Tab-separated table of C-alpha atoms in Angstrom:
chain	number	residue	atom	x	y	z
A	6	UNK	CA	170.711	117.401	28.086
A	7	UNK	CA	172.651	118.344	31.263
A	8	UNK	CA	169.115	119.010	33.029
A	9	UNK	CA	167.606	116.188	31.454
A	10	UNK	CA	170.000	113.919	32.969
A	11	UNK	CA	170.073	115.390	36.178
A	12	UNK	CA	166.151	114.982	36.449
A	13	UNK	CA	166.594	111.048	34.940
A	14	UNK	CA	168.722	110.693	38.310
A	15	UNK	CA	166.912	111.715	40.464
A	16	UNK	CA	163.869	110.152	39.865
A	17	UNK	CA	166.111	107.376	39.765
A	18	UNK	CA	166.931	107.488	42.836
A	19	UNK	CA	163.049	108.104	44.363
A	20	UNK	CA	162.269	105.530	42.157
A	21	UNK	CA	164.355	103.381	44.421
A	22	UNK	CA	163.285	104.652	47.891
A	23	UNK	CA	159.627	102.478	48.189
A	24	UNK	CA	158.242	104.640	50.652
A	25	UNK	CA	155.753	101.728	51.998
A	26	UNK	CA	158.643	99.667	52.646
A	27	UNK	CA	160.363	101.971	54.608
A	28	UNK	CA	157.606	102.866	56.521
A	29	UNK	CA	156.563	99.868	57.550
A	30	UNK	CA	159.945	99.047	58.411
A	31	UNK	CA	160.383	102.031	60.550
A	32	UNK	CA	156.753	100.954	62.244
A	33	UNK	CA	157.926	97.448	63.051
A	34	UNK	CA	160.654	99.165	65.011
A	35	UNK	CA	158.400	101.174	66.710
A	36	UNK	CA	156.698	98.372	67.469
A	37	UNK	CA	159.393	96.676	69.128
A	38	UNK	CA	160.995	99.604	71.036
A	39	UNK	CA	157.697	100.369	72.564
A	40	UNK	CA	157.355	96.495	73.409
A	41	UNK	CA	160.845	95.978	74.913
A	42	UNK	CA	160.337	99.762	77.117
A	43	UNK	CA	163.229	101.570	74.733
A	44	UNK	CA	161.690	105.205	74.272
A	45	UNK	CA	164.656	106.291	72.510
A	46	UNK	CA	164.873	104.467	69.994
A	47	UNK	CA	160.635	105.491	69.527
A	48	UNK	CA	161.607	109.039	69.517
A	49	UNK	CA	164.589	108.234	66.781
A	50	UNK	CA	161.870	106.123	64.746
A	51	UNK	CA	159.580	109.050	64.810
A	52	UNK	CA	162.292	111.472	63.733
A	53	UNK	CA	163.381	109.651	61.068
A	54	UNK	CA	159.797	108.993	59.790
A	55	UNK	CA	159.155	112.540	59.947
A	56	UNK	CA	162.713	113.543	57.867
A	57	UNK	CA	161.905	111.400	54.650
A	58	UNK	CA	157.924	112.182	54.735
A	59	UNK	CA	159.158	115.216	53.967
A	60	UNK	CA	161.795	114.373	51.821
A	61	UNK	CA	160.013	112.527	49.907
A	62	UNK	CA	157.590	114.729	49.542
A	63	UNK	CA	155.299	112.629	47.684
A	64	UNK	CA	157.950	112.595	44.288
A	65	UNK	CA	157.656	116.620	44.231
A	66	UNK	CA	160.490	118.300	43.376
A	67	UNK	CA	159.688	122.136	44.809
A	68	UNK	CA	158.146	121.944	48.381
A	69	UNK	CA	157.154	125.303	50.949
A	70	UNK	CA	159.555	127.107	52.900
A	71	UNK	CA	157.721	126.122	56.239
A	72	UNK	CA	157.980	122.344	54.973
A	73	UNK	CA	162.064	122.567	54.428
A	74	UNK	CA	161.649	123.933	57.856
A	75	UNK	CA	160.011	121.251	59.453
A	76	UNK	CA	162.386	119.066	56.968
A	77	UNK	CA	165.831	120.742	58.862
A	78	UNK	CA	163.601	120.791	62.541
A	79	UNK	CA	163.912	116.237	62.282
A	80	UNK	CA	167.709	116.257	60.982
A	81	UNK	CA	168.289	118.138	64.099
A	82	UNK	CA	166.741	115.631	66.665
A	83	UNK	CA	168.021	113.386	65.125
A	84	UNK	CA	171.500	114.674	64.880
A	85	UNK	CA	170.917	115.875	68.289
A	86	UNK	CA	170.367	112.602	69.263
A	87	UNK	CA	173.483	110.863	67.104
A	88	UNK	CA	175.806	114.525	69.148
A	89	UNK	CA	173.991	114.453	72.288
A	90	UNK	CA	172.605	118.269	72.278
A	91	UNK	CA	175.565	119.468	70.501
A	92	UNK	CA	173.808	121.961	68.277
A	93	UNK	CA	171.281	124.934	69.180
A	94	UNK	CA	168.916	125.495	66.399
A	95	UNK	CA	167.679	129.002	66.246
A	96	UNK	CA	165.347	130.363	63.704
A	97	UNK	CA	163.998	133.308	62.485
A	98	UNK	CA	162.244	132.909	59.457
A	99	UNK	CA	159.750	135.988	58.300
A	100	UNK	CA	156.455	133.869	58.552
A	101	UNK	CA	154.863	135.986	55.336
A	102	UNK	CA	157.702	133.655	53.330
A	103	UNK	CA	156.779	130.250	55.003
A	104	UNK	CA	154.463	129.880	51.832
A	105	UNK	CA	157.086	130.317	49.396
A	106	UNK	CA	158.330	127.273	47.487
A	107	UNK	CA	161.749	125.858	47.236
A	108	UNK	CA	163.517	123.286	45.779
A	109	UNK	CA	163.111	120.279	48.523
A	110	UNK	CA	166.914	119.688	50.344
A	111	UNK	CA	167.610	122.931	49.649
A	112	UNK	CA	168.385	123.747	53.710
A	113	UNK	CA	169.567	120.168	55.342
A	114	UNK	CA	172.714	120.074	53.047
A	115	UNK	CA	173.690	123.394	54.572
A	116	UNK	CA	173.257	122.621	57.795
A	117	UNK	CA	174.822	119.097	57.410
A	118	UNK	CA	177.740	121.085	56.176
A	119	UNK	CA	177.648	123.767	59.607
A	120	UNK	CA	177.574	120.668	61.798
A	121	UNK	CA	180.127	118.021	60.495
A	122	UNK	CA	182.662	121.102	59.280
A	123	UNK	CA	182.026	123.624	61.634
A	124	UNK	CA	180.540	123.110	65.231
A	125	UNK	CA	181.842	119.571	65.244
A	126	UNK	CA	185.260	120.569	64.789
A	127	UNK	CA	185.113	122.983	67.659
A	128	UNK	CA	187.450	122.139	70.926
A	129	UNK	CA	184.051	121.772	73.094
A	130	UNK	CA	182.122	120.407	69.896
A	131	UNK	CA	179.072	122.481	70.940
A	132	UNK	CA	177.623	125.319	68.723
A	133	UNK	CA	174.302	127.032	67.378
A	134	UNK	CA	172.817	128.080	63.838
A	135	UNK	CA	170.620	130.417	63.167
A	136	UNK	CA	168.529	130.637	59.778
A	137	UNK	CA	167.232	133.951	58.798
A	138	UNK	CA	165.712	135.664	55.850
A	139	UNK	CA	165.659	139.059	54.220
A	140	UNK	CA	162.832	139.917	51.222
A	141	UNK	CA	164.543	142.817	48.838
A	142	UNK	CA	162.997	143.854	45.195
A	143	UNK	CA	165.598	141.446	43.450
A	144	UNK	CA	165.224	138.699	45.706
A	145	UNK	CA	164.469	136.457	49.073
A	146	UNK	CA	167.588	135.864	50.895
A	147	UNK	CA	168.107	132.979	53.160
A	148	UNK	CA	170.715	132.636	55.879
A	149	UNK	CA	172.474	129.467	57.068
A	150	UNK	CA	174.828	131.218	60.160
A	151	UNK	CA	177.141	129.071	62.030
A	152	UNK	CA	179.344	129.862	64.821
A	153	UNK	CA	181.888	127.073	64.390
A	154	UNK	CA	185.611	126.622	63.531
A	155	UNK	CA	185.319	128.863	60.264
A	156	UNK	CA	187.653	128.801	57.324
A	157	UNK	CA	190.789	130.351	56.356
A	158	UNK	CA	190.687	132.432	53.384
A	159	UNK	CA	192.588	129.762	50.811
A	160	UNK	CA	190.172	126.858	52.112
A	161	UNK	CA	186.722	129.371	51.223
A	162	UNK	CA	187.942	130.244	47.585
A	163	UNK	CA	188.651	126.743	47.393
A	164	UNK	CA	184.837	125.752	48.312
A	165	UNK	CA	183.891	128.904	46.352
A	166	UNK	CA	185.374	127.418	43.049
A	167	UNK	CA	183.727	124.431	43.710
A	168	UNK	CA	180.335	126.189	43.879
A	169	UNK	CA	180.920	127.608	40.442
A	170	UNK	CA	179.654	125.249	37.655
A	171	UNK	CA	182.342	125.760	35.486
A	172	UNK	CA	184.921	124.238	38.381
A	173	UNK	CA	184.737	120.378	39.059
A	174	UNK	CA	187.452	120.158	41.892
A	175	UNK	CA	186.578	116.819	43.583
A	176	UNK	CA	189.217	117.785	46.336
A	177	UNK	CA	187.518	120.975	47.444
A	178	UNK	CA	184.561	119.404	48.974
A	179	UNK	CA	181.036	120.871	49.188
A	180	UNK	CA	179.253	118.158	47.574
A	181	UNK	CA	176.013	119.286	49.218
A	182	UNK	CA	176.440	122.697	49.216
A	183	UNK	CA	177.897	122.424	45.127
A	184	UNK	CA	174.427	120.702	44.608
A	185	UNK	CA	171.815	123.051	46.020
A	186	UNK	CA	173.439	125.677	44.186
A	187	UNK	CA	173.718	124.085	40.747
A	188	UNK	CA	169.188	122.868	41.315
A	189	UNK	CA	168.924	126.498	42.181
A	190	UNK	CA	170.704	128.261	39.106
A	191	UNK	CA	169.015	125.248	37.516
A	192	UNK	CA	165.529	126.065	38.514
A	193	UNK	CA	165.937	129.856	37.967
A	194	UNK	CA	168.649	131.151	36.619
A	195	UNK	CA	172.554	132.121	37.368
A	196	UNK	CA	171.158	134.981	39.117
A	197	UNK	CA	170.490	132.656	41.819
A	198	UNK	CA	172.141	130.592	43.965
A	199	UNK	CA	174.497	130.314	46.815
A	200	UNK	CA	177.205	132.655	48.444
A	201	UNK	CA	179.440	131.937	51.044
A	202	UNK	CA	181.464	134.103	53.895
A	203	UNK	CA	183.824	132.841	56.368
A	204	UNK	CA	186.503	133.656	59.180
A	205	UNK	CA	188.520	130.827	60.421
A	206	UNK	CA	187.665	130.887	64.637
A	207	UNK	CA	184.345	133.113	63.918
A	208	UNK	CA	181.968	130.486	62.027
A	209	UNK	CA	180.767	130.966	58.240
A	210	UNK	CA	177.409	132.172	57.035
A	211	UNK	CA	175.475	130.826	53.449
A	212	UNK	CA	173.293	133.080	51.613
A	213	UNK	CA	170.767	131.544	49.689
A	214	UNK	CA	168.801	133.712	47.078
A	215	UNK	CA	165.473	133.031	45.461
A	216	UNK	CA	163.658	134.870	43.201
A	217	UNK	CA	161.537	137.727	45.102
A	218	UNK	CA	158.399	137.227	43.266
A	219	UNK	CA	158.031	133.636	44.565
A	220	UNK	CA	156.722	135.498	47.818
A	221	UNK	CA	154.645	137.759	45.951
A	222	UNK	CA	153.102	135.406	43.767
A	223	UNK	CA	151.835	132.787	46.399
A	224	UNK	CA	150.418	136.029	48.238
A	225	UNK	CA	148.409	137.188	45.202
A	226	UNK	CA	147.384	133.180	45.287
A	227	UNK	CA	146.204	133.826	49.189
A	228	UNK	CA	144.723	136.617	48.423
A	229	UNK	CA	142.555	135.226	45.465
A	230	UNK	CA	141.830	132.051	47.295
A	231	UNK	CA	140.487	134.664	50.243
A	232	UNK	CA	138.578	136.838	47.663
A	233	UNK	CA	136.751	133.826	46.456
């Protein structure tokens, strides 16, 4: 029932985001930045019609790798733009897992969370994350590393509580980051999910995990689609 409802809400919500109305809306500002000579707000249009084309993503609920990646590449123009070039972006992804599929906003609540918690709150408010992977037998890790203000060791078991399903602690915070782990143990299984590791003045570091046969599966699907 729990699931059921979660998926009712959702669609909910998609249901009302009318994709032609917001893109039309975003093209009639376009329109007029390019008429009154304001390129910035044209690049910020063009950001932001990139970020929910792929958020939307069409009503589909699991989307690639490479597309959360090009999903987390327009929240950071565009929150480069809101923090003028506040936050480095670095990535490195293994491209043999770009194929693998994920549930959509898995990434951009993570880095939300680096930015506004972590790098922002830095003295000089300037910072970089760097996303990584690692592919074991058990599973495909993802890394979300930041090198902001950190946490201290009472406000990380706080946020770790809050990750667990069993702990509703509205005061603890982590909304986004209590949400992409819940769809993830959701979609398959408490295996799965999130981990988090901190040091107050260091910066903290996410660890997503996904099944490992999501990568192998979608290469025995290349490797068919080759074959035939």
């Amino acid at each position: 029932l729990g699931i059921a409802l979660r998926s009712a809400d959702l669609r909910t919500l998609q249901a009302q985001i009318n994709p032609h109305f917001l893109y039309n809306s975003l093209d009639l500002i376009n329109c007029t930045a390019i008429e009154h000579k304001v390129p910035e707000i044209t690049t910020m249009v063009k950001a932001l019609t990139k970020y929910y084309k792929i958020g939307l993503s069409k009503g589909m609920n699991i989307v690639s790798l490479e597309s959360e990646l090009e999903h987390v590449k327009a929240y950071m123009q565009i929150m480069n733009m809101r923090y003028p070039d506040a936050v480095r972006l670095a990535i490195d992804i293994d491209t043999s897992l770009l194929s693998c599929r994920i549930p959509k906003i898995s990434l951009q609540p993570l880095i939300e969370n680096a930015i506004l918690h972590g790098i922002l709150e830095k003295e000089d408010k300037r910072g970089t994350i760097r996303l990584s992977s690692k592919k074991d037998h058990a599973a495909i890790r993802l890394y979300v590393e930041d090198d902001g203000i950190g946490m201290s060791a009472d406000r990380l078991s706080a946020l770790a509580a809050n990750v667990d399903p069993g702990v509703h602690n509205a005061d603890s915070g982590g909304v986004g980051i209590r949400n992409t782990h819940e769809r993830i143990r959701l979609a398959y299984g408490d295996s799965f999910g999130l981990t988090l590791k901190s040091e107050r003045g260091k910066g903290t570091i996410v660890e997503l995990r996904l099944p490992a046969d999501l990568a192998d599966e979608f290469e025995a699907q290349k490797n068919r689609v080759s074959a035939g």
